[in-house]
CSV table of C-alpha atoms in Angstrom, one decimal:
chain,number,residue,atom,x,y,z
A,1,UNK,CA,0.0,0.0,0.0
A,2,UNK,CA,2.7,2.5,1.0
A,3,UNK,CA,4.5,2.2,-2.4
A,4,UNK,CA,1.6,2.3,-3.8
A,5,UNK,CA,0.9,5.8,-2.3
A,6,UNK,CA,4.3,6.6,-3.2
A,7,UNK,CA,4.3,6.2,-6.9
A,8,UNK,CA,0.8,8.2,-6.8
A,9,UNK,CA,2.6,11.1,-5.7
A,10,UNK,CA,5.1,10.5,-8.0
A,11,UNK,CA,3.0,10.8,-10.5
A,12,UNK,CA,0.9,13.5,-9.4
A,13,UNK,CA,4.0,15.7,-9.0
A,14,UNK,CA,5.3,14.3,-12.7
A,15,UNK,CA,8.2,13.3,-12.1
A,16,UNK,CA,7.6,10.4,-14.5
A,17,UNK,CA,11.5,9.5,-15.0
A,18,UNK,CA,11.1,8.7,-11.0
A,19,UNK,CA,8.6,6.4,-11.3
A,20,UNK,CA,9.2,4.5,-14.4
A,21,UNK,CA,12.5,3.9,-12.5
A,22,UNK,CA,10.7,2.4,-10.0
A,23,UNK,CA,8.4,0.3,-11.9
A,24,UNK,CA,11.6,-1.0,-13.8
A,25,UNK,CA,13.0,-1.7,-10.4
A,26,UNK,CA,10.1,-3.5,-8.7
A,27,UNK,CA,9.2,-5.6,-11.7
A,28,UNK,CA,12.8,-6.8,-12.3
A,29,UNK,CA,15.1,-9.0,-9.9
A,30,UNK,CA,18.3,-8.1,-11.2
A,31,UNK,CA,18.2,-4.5,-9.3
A,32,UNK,CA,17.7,-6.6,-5.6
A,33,UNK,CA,21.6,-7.4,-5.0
A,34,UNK,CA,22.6,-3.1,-5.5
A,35,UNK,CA,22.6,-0.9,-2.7
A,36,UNK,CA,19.5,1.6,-1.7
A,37,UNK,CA,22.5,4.4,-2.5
A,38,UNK,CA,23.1,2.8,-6.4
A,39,UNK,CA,19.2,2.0,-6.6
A,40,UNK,CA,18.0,6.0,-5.4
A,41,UNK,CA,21.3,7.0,-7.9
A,42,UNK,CA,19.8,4.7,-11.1
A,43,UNK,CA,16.2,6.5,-10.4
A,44,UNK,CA,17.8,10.1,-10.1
A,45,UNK,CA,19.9,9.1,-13.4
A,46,UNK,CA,16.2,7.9,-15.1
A,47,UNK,CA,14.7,11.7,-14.0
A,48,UNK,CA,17.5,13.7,-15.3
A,49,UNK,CA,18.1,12.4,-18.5
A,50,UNK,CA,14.0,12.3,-19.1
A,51,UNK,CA,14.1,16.5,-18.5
A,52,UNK,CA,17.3,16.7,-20.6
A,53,UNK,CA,15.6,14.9,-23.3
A,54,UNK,CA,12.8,17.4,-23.0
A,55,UNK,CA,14.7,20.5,-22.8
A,56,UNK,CA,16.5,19.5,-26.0
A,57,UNK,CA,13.4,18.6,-27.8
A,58,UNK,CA,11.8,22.3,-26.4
A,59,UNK,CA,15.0,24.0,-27.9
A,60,UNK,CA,14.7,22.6,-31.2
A,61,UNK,CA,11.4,22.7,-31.5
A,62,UNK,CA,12.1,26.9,-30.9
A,63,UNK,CA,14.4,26.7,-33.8
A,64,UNK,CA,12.5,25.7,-36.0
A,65,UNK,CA,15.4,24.1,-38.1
A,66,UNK,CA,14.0,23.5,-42.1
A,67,UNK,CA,15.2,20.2,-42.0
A,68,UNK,CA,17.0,17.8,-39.2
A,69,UNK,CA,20.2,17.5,-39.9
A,70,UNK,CA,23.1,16.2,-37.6
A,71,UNK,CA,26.5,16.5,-38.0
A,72,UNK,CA,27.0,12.3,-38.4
A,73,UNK,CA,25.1,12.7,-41.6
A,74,UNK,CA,27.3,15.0,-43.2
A,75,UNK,CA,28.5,14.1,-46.8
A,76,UNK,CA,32.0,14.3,-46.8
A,77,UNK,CA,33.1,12.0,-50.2
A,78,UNK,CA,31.1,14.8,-52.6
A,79,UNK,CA,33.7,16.8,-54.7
A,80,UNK,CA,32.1,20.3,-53.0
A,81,UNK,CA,35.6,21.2,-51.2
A,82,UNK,CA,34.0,20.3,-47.9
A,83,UNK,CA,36.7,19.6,-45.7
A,84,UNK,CA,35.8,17.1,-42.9
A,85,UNK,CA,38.3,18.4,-40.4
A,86,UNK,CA,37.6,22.1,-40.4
A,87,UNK,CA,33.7,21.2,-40.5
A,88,UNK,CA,34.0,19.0,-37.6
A,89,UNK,CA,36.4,22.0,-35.8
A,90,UNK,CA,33.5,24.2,-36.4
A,91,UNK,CA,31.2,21.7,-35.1
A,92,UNK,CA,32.9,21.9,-31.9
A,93,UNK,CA,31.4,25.4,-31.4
A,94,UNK,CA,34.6,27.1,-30.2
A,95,UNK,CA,33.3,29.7,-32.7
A,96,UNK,CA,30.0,30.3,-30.8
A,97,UNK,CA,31.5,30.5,-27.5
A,98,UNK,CA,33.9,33.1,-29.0
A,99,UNK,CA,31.3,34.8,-30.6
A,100,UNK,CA,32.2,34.5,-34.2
A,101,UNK,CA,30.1,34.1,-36.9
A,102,UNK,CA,30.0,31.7,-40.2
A,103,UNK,CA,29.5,32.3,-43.4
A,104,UNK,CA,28.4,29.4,-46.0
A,105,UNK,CA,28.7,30.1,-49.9
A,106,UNK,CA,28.1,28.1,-53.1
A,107,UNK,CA,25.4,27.1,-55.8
A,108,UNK,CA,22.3,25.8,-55.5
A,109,UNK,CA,22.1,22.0,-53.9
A,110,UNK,CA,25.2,22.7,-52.9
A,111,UNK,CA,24.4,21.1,-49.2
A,112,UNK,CA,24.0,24.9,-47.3
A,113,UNK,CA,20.9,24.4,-45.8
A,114,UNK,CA,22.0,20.5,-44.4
A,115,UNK,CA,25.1,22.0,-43.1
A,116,UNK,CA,23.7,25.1,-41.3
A,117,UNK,CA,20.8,23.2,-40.1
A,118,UNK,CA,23.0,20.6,-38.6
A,119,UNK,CA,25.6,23.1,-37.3
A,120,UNK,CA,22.5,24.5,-35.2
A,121,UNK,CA,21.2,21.0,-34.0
A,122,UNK,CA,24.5,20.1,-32.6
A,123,UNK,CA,24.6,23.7,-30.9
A,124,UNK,CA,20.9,22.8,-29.3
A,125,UNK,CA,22.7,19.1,-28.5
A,126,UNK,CA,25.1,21.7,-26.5
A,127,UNK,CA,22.6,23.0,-24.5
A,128,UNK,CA,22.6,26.6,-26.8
A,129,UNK,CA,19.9,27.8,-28.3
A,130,UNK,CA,19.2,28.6,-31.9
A,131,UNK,CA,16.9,30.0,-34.3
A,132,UNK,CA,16.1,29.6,-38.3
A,133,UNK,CA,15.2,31.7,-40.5
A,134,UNK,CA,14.5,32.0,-43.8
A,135,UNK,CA,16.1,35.5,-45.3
A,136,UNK,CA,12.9,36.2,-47.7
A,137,UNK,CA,10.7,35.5,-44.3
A,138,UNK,CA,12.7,37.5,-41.9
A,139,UNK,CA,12.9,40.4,-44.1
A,140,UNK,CA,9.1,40.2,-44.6
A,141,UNK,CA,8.6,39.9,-40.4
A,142,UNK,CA,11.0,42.4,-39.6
A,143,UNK,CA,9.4,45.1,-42.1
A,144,UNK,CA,5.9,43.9,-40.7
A,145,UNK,CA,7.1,44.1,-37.2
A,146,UNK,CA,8.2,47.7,-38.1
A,147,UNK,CA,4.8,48.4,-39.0
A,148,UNK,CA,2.7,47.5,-36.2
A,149,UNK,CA,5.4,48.4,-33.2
A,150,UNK,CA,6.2,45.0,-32.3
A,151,UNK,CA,9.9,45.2,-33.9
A,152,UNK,CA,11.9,45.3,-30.8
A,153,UNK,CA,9.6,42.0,-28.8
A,154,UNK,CA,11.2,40.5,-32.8
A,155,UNK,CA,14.7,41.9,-32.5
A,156,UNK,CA,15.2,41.1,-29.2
A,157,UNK,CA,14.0,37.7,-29.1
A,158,UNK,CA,16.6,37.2,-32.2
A,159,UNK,CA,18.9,38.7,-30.3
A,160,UNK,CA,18.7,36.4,-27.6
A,161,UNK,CA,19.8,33.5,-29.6
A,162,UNK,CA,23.0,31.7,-29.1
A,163,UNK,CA,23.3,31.3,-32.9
A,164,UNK,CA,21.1,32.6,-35.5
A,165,UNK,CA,21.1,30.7,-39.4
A,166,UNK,CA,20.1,32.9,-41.7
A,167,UNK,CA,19.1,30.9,-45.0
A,168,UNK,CA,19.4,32.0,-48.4
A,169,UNK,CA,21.3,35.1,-47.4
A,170,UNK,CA,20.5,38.5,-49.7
A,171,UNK,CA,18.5,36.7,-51.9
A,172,UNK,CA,16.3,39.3,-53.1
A,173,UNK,CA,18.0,42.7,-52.9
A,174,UNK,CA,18.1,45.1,-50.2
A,175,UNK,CA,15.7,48.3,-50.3
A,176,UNK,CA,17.0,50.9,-47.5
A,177,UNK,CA,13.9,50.5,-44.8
A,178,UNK,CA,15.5,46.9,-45.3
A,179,UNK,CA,19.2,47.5,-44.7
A,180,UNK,CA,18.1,49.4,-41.5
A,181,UNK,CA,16.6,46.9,-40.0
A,182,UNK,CA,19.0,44.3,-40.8
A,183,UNK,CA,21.6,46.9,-39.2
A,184,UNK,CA,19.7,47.1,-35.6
A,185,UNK,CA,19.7,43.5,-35.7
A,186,UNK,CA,23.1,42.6,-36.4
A,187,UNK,CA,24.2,44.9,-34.0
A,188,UNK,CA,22.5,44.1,-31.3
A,189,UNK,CA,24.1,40.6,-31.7
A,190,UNK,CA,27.4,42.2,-32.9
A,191,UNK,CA,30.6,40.2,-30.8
A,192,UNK,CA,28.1,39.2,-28.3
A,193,UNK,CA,26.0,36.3,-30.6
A,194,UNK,CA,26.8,33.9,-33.5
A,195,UNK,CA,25.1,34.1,-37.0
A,196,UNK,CA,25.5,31.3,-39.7
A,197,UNK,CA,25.0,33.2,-42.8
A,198,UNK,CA,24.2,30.8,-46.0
A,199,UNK,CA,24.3,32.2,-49.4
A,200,UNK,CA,24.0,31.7,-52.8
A,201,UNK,CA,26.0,34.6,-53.8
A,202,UNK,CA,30.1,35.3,-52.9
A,203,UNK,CA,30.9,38.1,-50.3
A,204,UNK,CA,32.2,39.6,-53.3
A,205,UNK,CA,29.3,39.9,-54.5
A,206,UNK,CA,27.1,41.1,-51.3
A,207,UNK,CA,27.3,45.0,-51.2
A,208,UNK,CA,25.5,45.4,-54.3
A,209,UNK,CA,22.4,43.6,-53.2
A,210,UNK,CA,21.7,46.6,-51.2
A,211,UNK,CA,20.2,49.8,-52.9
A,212,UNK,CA,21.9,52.1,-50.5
A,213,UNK,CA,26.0,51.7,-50.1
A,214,UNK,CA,26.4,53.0,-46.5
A,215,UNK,CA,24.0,50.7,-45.5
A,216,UNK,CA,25.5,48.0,-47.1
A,217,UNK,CA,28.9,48.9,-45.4
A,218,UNK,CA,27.0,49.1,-42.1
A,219,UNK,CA,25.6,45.3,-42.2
A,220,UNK,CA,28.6,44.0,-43.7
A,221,UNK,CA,31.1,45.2,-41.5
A,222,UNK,CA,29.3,43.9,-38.5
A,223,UNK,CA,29.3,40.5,-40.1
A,224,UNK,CA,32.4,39.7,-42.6
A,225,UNK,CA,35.6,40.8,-40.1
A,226,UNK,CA,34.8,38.4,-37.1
A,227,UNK,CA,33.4,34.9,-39.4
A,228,UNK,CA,34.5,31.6,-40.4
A,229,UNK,CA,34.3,30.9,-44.4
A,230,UNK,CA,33.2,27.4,-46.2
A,231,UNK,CA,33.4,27.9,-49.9
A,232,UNK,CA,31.4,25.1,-51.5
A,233,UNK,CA,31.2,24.1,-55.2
A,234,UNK,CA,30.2,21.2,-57.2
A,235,UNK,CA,27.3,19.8,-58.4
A,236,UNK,CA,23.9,19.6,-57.0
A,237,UNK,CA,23.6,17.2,-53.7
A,238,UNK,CA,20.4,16.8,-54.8
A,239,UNK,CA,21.3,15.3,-57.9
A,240,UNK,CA,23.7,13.2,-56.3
A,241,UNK,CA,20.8,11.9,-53.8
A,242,UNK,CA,18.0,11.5,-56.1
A,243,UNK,CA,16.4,7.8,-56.4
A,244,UNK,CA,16.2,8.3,-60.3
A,245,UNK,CA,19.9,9.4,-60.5
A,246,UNK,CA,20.6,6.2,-58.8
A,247,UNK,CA,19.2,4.2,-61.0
A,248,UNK,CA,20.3,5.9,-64.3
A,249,UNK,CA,23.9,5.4,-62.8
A,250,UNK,CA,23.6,1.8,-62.2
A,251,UNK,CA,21.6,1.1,-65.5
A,252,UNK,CA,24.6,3.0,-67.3
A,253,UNK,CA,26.9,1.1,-65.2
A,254,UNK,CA,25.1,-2.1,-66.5
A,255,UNK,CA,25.1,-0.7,-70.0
């Protein structure tokens, strides 16, 4: 009756790693020759891992990654001049911690979107926390936020964010209203947050996506002096994944 009672309250006060611990203990045999200390410590262990699990699954669930990538997935055989020890380096997150940021260049299918959305799942496996976002759809927010006075509950929320990916990087030019916006944001983050910037388009190429120079100059420099570079090239990932591709390979192999 009494651990009956006991796994009630359990229950009641949800600590549901406790008490499936418990269960696992009073239905099995094997846990009768350990100590009340190791037996308490294997219960504890089943509860803390249970809210870890959760906290990690909140946190990337806040990110709101565009795909779920993870770092042992990683290509690294593609001819894209992805090299596996610099990628894994930056895996590490040294560059968070330090504040840096990351910038990710090359064509289309290249593998940007897998590698930023993976460098952010490992940074949430770290216990950091992250955020997505589209460049097309943050632009659109940020202007809309503008409008209707919400723009600084936006911006500092973003701000707040251990890393932020940025996807798809100045794909659709830069009005001025824009590059204004982008500039309060950046700096707010600016040696005290990490962004991943992914891009289609070389750094060379950047300034002139933006319709007014001194605003381009603004963004830039808070972003380009303090990042991390992977140039990618090659062909399409995409191509190189796709079930038809496969099979035209092999039947040409056959052939």
């Amino acid at each position: 009756m009494l651990i009956q009672q006991t796994m009630e309250k359990l229950s009641k006060m949800k600590l549901t790693g406790i008490l499936a611990g418990l269960q696992e203990q009073l239905e099995s045999p094997n846990f009768s020759s350990l100590s009340f200390e190791d037996r308490l410590g294997l219960v504890v262990d089943r509860e803390f891992q249970l809210r870890e699990n959760r906290t990690m699954d909140r946190r990337l669930k806040e990110t709101k990654l565009r795909i779920r990538a993870e770092i042992e997935d990683v290509d690294y055989q593609a001819p894209r001049n992805l090299d596996k020890s610099y990628f894994l380096e930056l895996a590490g997150g040294s560059w968070i911690a330090q504040h840096h940021n990351l910038i990710l260049t090359g064509p289309t299918g290249c593998g940007k979107t897998f590698l930023a959305c993976a460098l952010a799942h490992r940074a949430c496996r770290d216990g950091l926390r992250a955020s997505y976002q589209h460049f097309p759809r943050l632009i659109r927010e940020l202007v809309i936020a503008n409008g209707d006075g919400t723009y600084h509950k936006l911006a500092n929320k973003l701000a707040q964010r251990d890393i932020l990916v940025i996807d798809d990087w100045l794909r659709d030019p830069v009005t001025a209203e824009q590059g204004r916006l982008l500039v309060d944001l950046l700096d707010d983050r600016f040696r005290t947050k990490s962004t991943l910037l992914a891009s289609q388009l070389p750094v060379s190429a950047w300034h002139e996506r933006f319709k007014d120079p001194t605003l381009a100059d603004a963004v830039l420099d808070r972003i380009v002096h303090d990042s991390y570079r992977i140039e990618l090239n090659g062909d399409s990932m995409r191509k190189r994944t796709s079930t038809l591709a496969k099979e035209e390979r092999l039947r040409r192999k056959k052939g």
